[in-house]
Each structure stands twice: as C-alpha cells, then as structure tokens.
Amino acid sequence: MIELKPFTESDFETFKSWIHSEEELFQFAGPLIPYPVTNESLMKYIQMTDRKPMKVVLNSTNETIGHCELNFMNGQNRLSRILIGSEELRGKGIGEQIVRKMLDLLFSDSKVKAADLNVFSWNKAAIKCYEKVGFRIIHEHTDQMNVNGKDWTRLNMLLERHDYDKLEG
C-alpha cells in the first residue's frame, strides 16, 4: 500500500534521480519543469498555489517511490505528473493505487464533478491503468506536440463523478 504526502524540498534529490533525459522529463512534467531539473525550478514548482504536488510513499518501508500532483489551474480538476520513480516498481499495480488515492482526495470535495488528465498516446501502460480506474479518452481534446523533432499525440482522458461513484460503490 501507498500513501500520498506533501512534496517538499527534502524530496528534491530523490525526484531528480528519477529523471534521466529531457524527453523523460517532458513525458512526465510537460513544459512546466525545465531540463535539467534544478532545486531552483523545483522550489518554484512547489510554491505554485494552483497545484498540490505530492510524493508517493511505500507504507511498508516508508520509502519515497513516486510523485503525483493535483492541478487546479484555470478551475480544472486534473491529475498530473504521475510517476513511479523506480522502473522495478512499475507494472505492479502501484500506478492504479496512486490514481485511486488522488481521485479519493479530489472527489472528497462534493463540488468536484469530474477529473481529467493528459497522457501521450504511446504510453500504453499508463492509458491501460487510467482506463482500469474508469477514465475514458475524449477524442475531441486530442492534440499534437513536437518534442525534440518527434510528433507526440497527447490524449485527454476524463472521469466523471457518477462513474467514480459506481467504482467506489
């Protein structure tokens, strides 16, 4: 099991150790955090008032194993920057646990009617994880991005409260 805790300055070095390339950072963070990752850029990130960055902690060891963010920019309710840092821990259902905990936090506010997220089309494991939790692709919100000369298709996925309630009920 995992727990989500505030992402703080003491987590910066662990976070930076997970990022090995500009493309890897862009896949996870988009243009928000520049490469190479610096303490200064992470400090600016955690001071943003419209975002709630969190670290993912493995309960059995108290080890920080990942990162995620709830993004409230422009009135949206978005799951963002979901990352399991260690490749050895990927594919073990931890991503689904992270997303479910994020949704529990988000939907604990009765005013929240839906949650969305963005994912690149080639990230099949992440898409499968999000679909398993109830997200669906919104095809009219798909767009293209050029990342280091490569075209990446960004998909938007949505989970409405009534679908979340069915999953939890």
PDB file of C-alpha atoms in Angstrom:
ATOM      1  CA  MET A   1       0.000   0.000   0.000  1.00  0.00           C
ATOM      2  CA  ILE A   2       0.976   3.595  -0.562  1.00  0.00           C
ATOM      3  CA  GLU A   3       0.375   6.974   0.988  1.00  0.00           C
ATOM      4  CA  LEU A   4       0.421  10.433  -0.609  1.00  0.00           C
ATOM      5  CA  LYS A   5       2.305  13.080   1.367  1.00  0.00           C
ATOM      6  CA  PRO A   6       3.297  16.681   0.583  1.00  0.00           C
ATOM      7  CA  PHE A   7       6.245  17.015  -1.808  1.00  0.00           C
ATOM      8  CA  THR A   8       8.821  19.223  -0.079  1.00  0.00           C
ATOM      9  CA  GLU A   9      12.347  20.492  -0.553  1.00  0.00           C
ATOM     10  CA  SER A  10      13.690  17.394   1.230  1.00  0.00           C
ATOM     11  CA  ASP A  11      12.371  15.298  -1.705  1.00  0.00           C
ATOM     12  CA  PHE A  12      14.217  17.188  -4.456  1.00  0.00           C
ATOM     13  CA  GLU A  13      17.278  14.926  -4.733  1.00  0.00           C
ATOM     14  CA  THR A  14      15.183  11.756  -4.942  1.00  0.00           C
ATOM     15  CA  PHE A  15      12.981  13.379  -7.583  1.00  0.00           C
ATOM     16  CA  LYS A  16      15.986  14.473  -9.658  1.00  0.00           C
ATOM     17  CA  SER A  17      17.458  10.952  -9.501  1.00  0.00           C
ATOM     18  CA  TRP A  18      14.449   9.617 -11.422  1.00  0.00           C
ATOM     19  CA  ILE A  19      14.881  11.941 -14.424  1.00  0.00           C
ATOM     20  CA  HIS A  20      17.481  10.730 -16.935  1.00  0.00           C
ATOM     21  CA  SER A  21      16.653  12.722 -20.082  1.00  0.00           C
ATOM     22  CA  GLU A  22      14.804  15.740 -21.397  1.00  0.00           C
ATOM     23  CA  GLU A  23      12.241  13.504 -23.134  1.00  0.00           C
ATOM     24  CA  GLU A  24      11.627  11.529 -19.947  1.00  0.00           C
ATOM     25  CA  LEU A  25      11.003  14.757 -18.030  1.00  0.00           C
ATOM     26  CA  PHE A  26       8.707  16.113 -20.742  1.00  0.00           C
ATOM     27  CA  GLN A  27       6.678  12.879 -20.786  1.00  0.00           C
ATOM     28  CA  PHE A  28       6.065  13.262 -17.075  1.00  0.00           C
ATOM     29  CA  ALA A  29       6.037  17.034 -16.490  1.00  0.00           C
ATOM     30  CA  GLY A  30       5.413  18.675 -19.855  1.00  0.00           C
ATOM     31  CA  PRO A  31       6.998  22.123 -20.180  1.00  0.00           C
ATOM     32  CA  LEU A  32       6.387  23.030 -16.509  1.00  0.00           C
ATOM     33  CA  ILE A  33       9.761  21.885 -15.155  1.00  0.00           C
ATOM     34  CA  PRO A  34      12.789  22.670 -17.357  1.00  0.00           C
ATOM     35  CA  TYR A  35      15.591  20.191 -18.024  1.00  0.00           C
ATOM     36  CA  PRO A  36      17.987  19.683 -16.388  1.00  0.00           C
ATOM     37  CA  VAL A  37      15.962  19.716 -13.182  1.00  0.00           C
ATOM     38  CA  THR A  38      17.352  22.114 -10.568  1.00  0.00           C
ATOM     39  CA  ASN A  39      16.473  22.783  -6.945  1.00  0.00           C
ATOM     40  CA  GLU A  40      15.502  26.300  -8.005  1.00  0.00           C
ATOM     41  CA  SER A  41      12.982  25.060 -10.603  1.00  0.00           C
ATOM     42  CA  LEU A  42      11.525  22.579  -8.104  1.00  0.00           C
ATOM     43  CA  MET A  43      11.240  25.311  -5.465  1.00  0.00           C
ATOM     44  CA  LYS A  44       9.243  27.449  -7.920  1.00  0.00           C
ATOM     45  CA  TYR A  45       7.087  24.408  -8.673  1.00  0.00           C
ATOM     46  CA  ILE A  46       6.176  23.669  -5.043  1.00  0.00           C
ATOM     47  CA  GLN A  47       5.325  27.336  -4.443  1.00  0.00           C
ATOM     48  CA  MET A  48       2.618  27.361  -7.138  1.00  0.00           C
ATOM     49  CA  THR A  49      -0.710  27.832  -5.385  1.00  0.00           C
ATOM     50  CA  ASP A  50      -2.870  26.148  -8.037  1.00  0.00           C
ATOM     51  CA  ARG A  51      -1.070  22.801  -7.740  1.00  0.00           C
ATOM     52  CA  LYS A  52      -0.743  20.253  -4.972  1.00  0.00           C
ATOM     53  CA  PRO A  53       2.435  18.214  -5.580  1.00  0.00           C
ATOM     54  CA  MET A  54       2.760  15.028  -3.545  1.00  0.00           C
ATOM     55  CA  LYS A  55       5.285  12.278  -3.055  1.00  0.00           C
ATOM     56  CA  VAL A  56       4.230   8.644  -3.141  1.00  0.00           C
ATOM     57  CA  VAL A  57       5.454   6.725  -0.094  1.00  0.00           C
ATOM     58  CA  LEU A  58       5.523   2.936   0.200  1.00  0.00           C
ATOM     59  CA  ASN A  59       3.984   2.192   3.606  1.00  0.00           C
ATOM     60  CA  SER A  60       5.980  -0.985   4.267  1.00  0.00           C
ATOM     61  CA  THR A  61       9.367   0.781   4.010  1.00  0.00           C
ATOM     62  CA  ASN A  62       8.472   4.498   4.279  1.00  0.00           C
ATOM     63  CA  GLU A  63      10.469   4.908   1.033  1.00  0.00           C
ATOM     64  CA  THR A  64       9.526   7.636  -1.447  1.00  0.00           C
ATOM     65  CA  ILE A  65       8.822   5.771  -4.690  1.00  0.00           C
ATOM     66  CA  GLY A  66       6.988   8.282  -6.844  1.00  0.00           C
ATOM     67  CA  HIS A  67       5.368  11.626  -7.443  1.00  0.00           C
ATOM     68  CA  CYS A  68       1.952  12.976  -8.392  1.00  0.00           C
ATOM     69  CA  GLU A  69       0.091  16.274  -8.478  1.00  0.00           C
ATOM     70  CA  LEU A  70      -3.443  17.566  -8.273  1.00  0.00           C
ATOM     71  CA  ASN A  71      -3.702  20.535 -10.625  1.00  0.00           C
ATOM     72  CA  PHE A  72      -6.419  23.146 -10.106  1.00  0.00           C
ATOM     73  CA  MET A  73      -5.198  25.619 -12.740  1.00  0.00           C
ATOM     74  CA  ASN A  74      -7.958  27.527 -14.545  1.00  0.00           C
ATOM     75  CA  GLY A  75     -10.644  25.891 -12.407  1.00  0.00           C
ATOM     76  CA  GLN A  76      -9.909  22.383 -13.641  1.00  0.00           C
ATOM     77  CA  ASN A  77      -9.513  19.267 -11.537  1.00  0.00           C
ATOM     78  CA  ARG A  78      -6.635  17.464 -13.177  1.00  0.00           C
ATOM     79  CA  LEU A  79      -4.414  14.568 -12.178  1.00  0.00           C
ATOM     80  CA  SER A  80      -0.901  15.459 -13.294  1.00  0.00           C
ATOM     81  CA  ARG A  81       2.729  14.454 -13.127  1.00  0.00           C
ATOM     82  CA  ILE A  82       2.184  10.857 -12.067  1.00  0.00           C
ATOM     83  CA  LEU A  83       5.485   8.994 -11.882  1.00  0.00           C
ATOM     84  CA  ILE A  84       6.732   5.797 -10.304  1.00  0.00           C
ATOM     85  CA  GLY A  85      10.430   6.567  -9.945  1.00  0.00           C
ATOM     86  CA  SER A  86      11.906   3.080  -9.912  1.00  0.00           C
ATOM     87  CA  GLU A  87      11.448   1.023 -13.077  1.00  0.00           C
ATOM     88  CA  GLU A  88      11.442  -2.143 -10.932  1.00  0.00           C
ATOM     89  CA  LEU A  89       8.234  -0.967  -9.234  1.00  0.00           C
ATOM     90  CA  ARG A  90       6.361  -0.245 -12.475  1.00  0.00           C
ATOM     91  CA  GLY A  91       3.779  -2.714 -13.718  1.00  0.00           C
ATOM     92  CA  LYS A  92       2.895  -3.858 -10.187  1.00  0.00           C
ATOM     93  CA  GLY A  93      -0.407  -2.000  -9.709  1.00  0.00           C
ATOM     94  CA  ILE A  94       1.112   0.934  -7.833  1.00  0.00           C
ATOM     95  CA  GLY A  95       0.014   3.389 -10.535  1.00  0.00           C
ATOM     96  CA  GLU A  96      -3.587   2.328 -10.043  1.00  0.00           C
ATOM     97  CA  GLN A  97      -3.234   2.825  -6.270  1.00  0.00           C
ATOM     98  CA  ILE A  98      -1.819   6.315  -6.854  1.00  0.00           C
ATOM     99  CA  VAL A  99      -4.653   7.301  -9.200  1.00  0.00           C
ATOM    100  CA  ARG A 100      -7.327   5.939  -6.849  1.00  0.00           C
ATOM    101  CA  LYS A 101      -5.871   7.863  -3.885  1.00  0.00           C
ATOM    102  CA  MET A 102      -5.687  11.036  -5.982  1.00  0.00           C
ATOM    103  CA  LEU A 103      -9.323  10.583  -7.015  1.00  0.00           C
ATOM    104  CA  ASP A 104     -10.370   9.982  -3.407  1.00  0.00           C
ATOM    105  CA  LEU A 105      -8.740  13.296  -2.448  1.00  0.00           C
ATOM    106  CA  LEU A 106     -10.277  15.141  -5.371  1.00  0.00           C
ATOM    107  CA  PHE A 107     -13.799  13.746  -5.068  1.00  0.00           C
ATOM    108  CA  SER A 108     -13.869  14.266  -1.285  1.00  0.00           C
ATOM    109  CA  ASP A 109     -14.926  17.788  -2.330  1.00  0.00           C
ATOM    110  CA  SER A 110     -18.613  17.451  -3.246  1.00  0.00           C
ATOM    111  CA  LYS A 111     -18.306  20.359  -5.713  1.00  0.00           C
ATOM    112  CA  VAL A 112     -15.935  18.386  -7.956  1.00  0.00           C
ATOM    113  CA  LYS A 113     -17.935  16.884 -10.826  1.00  0.00           C
ATOM    114  CA  ALA A 114     -15.137  15.398 -12.942  1.00  0.00           C
ATOM    115  CA  ALA A 115     -11.405  14.807 -13.139  1.00  0.00           C
ATOM    116  CA  ASP A 116      -9.219  14.735 -16.208  1.00  0.00           C
ATOM    117  CA  LEU A 117      -5.632  14.014 -17.158  1.00  0.00           C
ATOM    118  CA  ASN A 118      -3.368  14.088 -20.192  1.00  0.00           C
ATOM    119  CA  VAL A 119      -1.240  11.199 -21.425  1.00  0.00           C
ATOM    120  CA  PHE A 120       0.809  10.576 -24.550  1.00  0.00           C
ATOM    121  CA  SER A 121      -0.675   8.003 -26.930  1.00  0.00           C
ATOM    122  CA  TRP A 122       2.424   5.796 -26.922  1.00  0.00           C
ATOM    123  CA  ASN A 123       2.284   5.396 -23.117  1.00  0.00           C
ATOM    124  CA  LYS A 124       0.106   2.275 -23.347  1.00  0.00           C
ATOM    125  CA  ALA A 125       0.749   1.114 -19.759  1.00  0.00           C
ATOM    126  CA  ALA A 126      -0.450   4.441 -18.335  1.00  0.00           C
ATOM    127  CA  ILE A 127      -3.520   4.504 -20.605  1.00  0.00           C
ATOM    128  CA  LYS A 128      -4.427   0.970 -19.505  1.00  0.00           C
ATOM    129  CA  CYS A 129      -4.026   1.992 -15.845  1.00  0.00           C
ATOM    130  CA  TYR A 130      -6.261   5.049 -16.274  1.00  0.00           C
ATOM    131  CA  GLU A 131      -8.922   3.081 -18.162  1.00  0.00           C
ATOM    132  CA  LYS A 132      -8.918   0.438 -15.422  1.00  0.00           C
ATOM    133  CA  VAL A 133      -9.807   3.153 -12.909  1.00  0.00           C
ATOM    134  CA  GLY A 134     -12.630   4.426 -15.160  1.00  0.00           C
ATOM    135  CA  PHE A 135     -11.116   7.211 -17.284  1.00  0.00           C
ATOM    136  CA  ARG A 136     -12.110   7.396 -20.939  1.00  0.00           C
ATOM    137  CA  ILE A 137     -10.382   9.123 -23.844  1.00  0.00           C
ATOM    138  CA  ILE A 138     -12.002  12.361 -25.030  1.00  0.00           C
ATOM    139  CA  HIS A 139     -11.059  12.279 -28.709  1.00  0.00           C
ATOM    140  CA  GLU A 140     -12.046  15.895 -29.418  1.00  0.00           C
ATOM    141  CA  HIS A 141      -9.396  17.062 -26.932  1.00  0.00           C
ATOM    142  CA  THR A 142      -6.512  15.207 -28.597  1.00  0.00           C
ATOM    143  CA  ASP A 143      -3.628  17.303 -29.889  1.00  0.00           C
ATOM    144  CA  GLN A 144      -0.110  17.017 -31.290  1.00  0.00           C
ATOM    145  CA  MET A 145       3.117  18.221 -29.734  1.00  0.00           C
ATOM    146  CA  ASN A 146       6.599  18.306 -31.185  1.00  0.00           C
ATOM    147  CA  VAL A 147       9.188  17.040 -28.718  1.00  0.00           C
ATOM    148  CA  ASN A 148      12.796  17.164 -29.939  1.00  0.00           C
ATOM    149  CA  GLY A 149      11.704  16.755 -33.561  1.00  0.00           C
ATOM    150  CA  LYS A 150       9.253  13.921 -32.833  1.00  0.00           C
ATOM    151  CA  ASP A 151       5.482  14.257 -33.049  1.00  0.00           C
ATOM    152  CA  TRP A 152       3.736  13.097 -29.880  1.00  0.00           C
ATOM    153  CA  THR A 153      -0.041  12.747 -29.667  1.00  0.00           C
ATOM    154  CA  ARG A 154      -1.449  13.956 -26.366  1.00  0.00           C
ATOM    155  CA  LEU A 155      -4.705  12.355 -25.279  1.00  0.00           C
ATOM    156  CA  ASN A 156      -7.100  13.850 -22.755  1.00  0.00           C
ATOM    157  CA  MET A 157      -8.963  11.427 -20.505  1.00  0.00           C
ATOM    158  CA  LEU A 158     -11.969  12.149 -18.293  1.00  0.00           C
ATOM    159  CA  LEU A 159     -13.646  10.508 -15.306  1.00  0.00           C
ATOM    160  CA  GLU A 160     -16.982  11.937 -14.216  1.00  0.00           C
ATOM    161  CA  ARG A 161     -18.140  11.788 -10.605  1.00  0.00           C
ATOM    162  CA  HIS A 162     -21.049   9.431 -11.312  1.00  0.00           C
ATOM    163  CA  ASP A 163     -18.628   6.940 -12.889  1.00  0.00           C
ATOM    164  CA  TYR A 164     -16.249   7.308  -9.941  1.00  0.00           C
ATOM    165  CA  ASP A 165     -19.134   6.731  -7.513  1.00  0.00           C
ATOM    166  CA  LYS A 166     -20.016   3.495  -9.366  1.00  0.00           C
ATOM    167  CA  LEU A 167     -16.422   2.293  -8.994  1.00  0.00           C
ATOM    168  CA  GLU A 168     -16.361   3.093  -5.294  1.00  0.00           C
ATOM    169  CA  GLY A 169     -19.877   1.780  -4.581  1.00  0.00           C
TER     170      GLY A 169
END
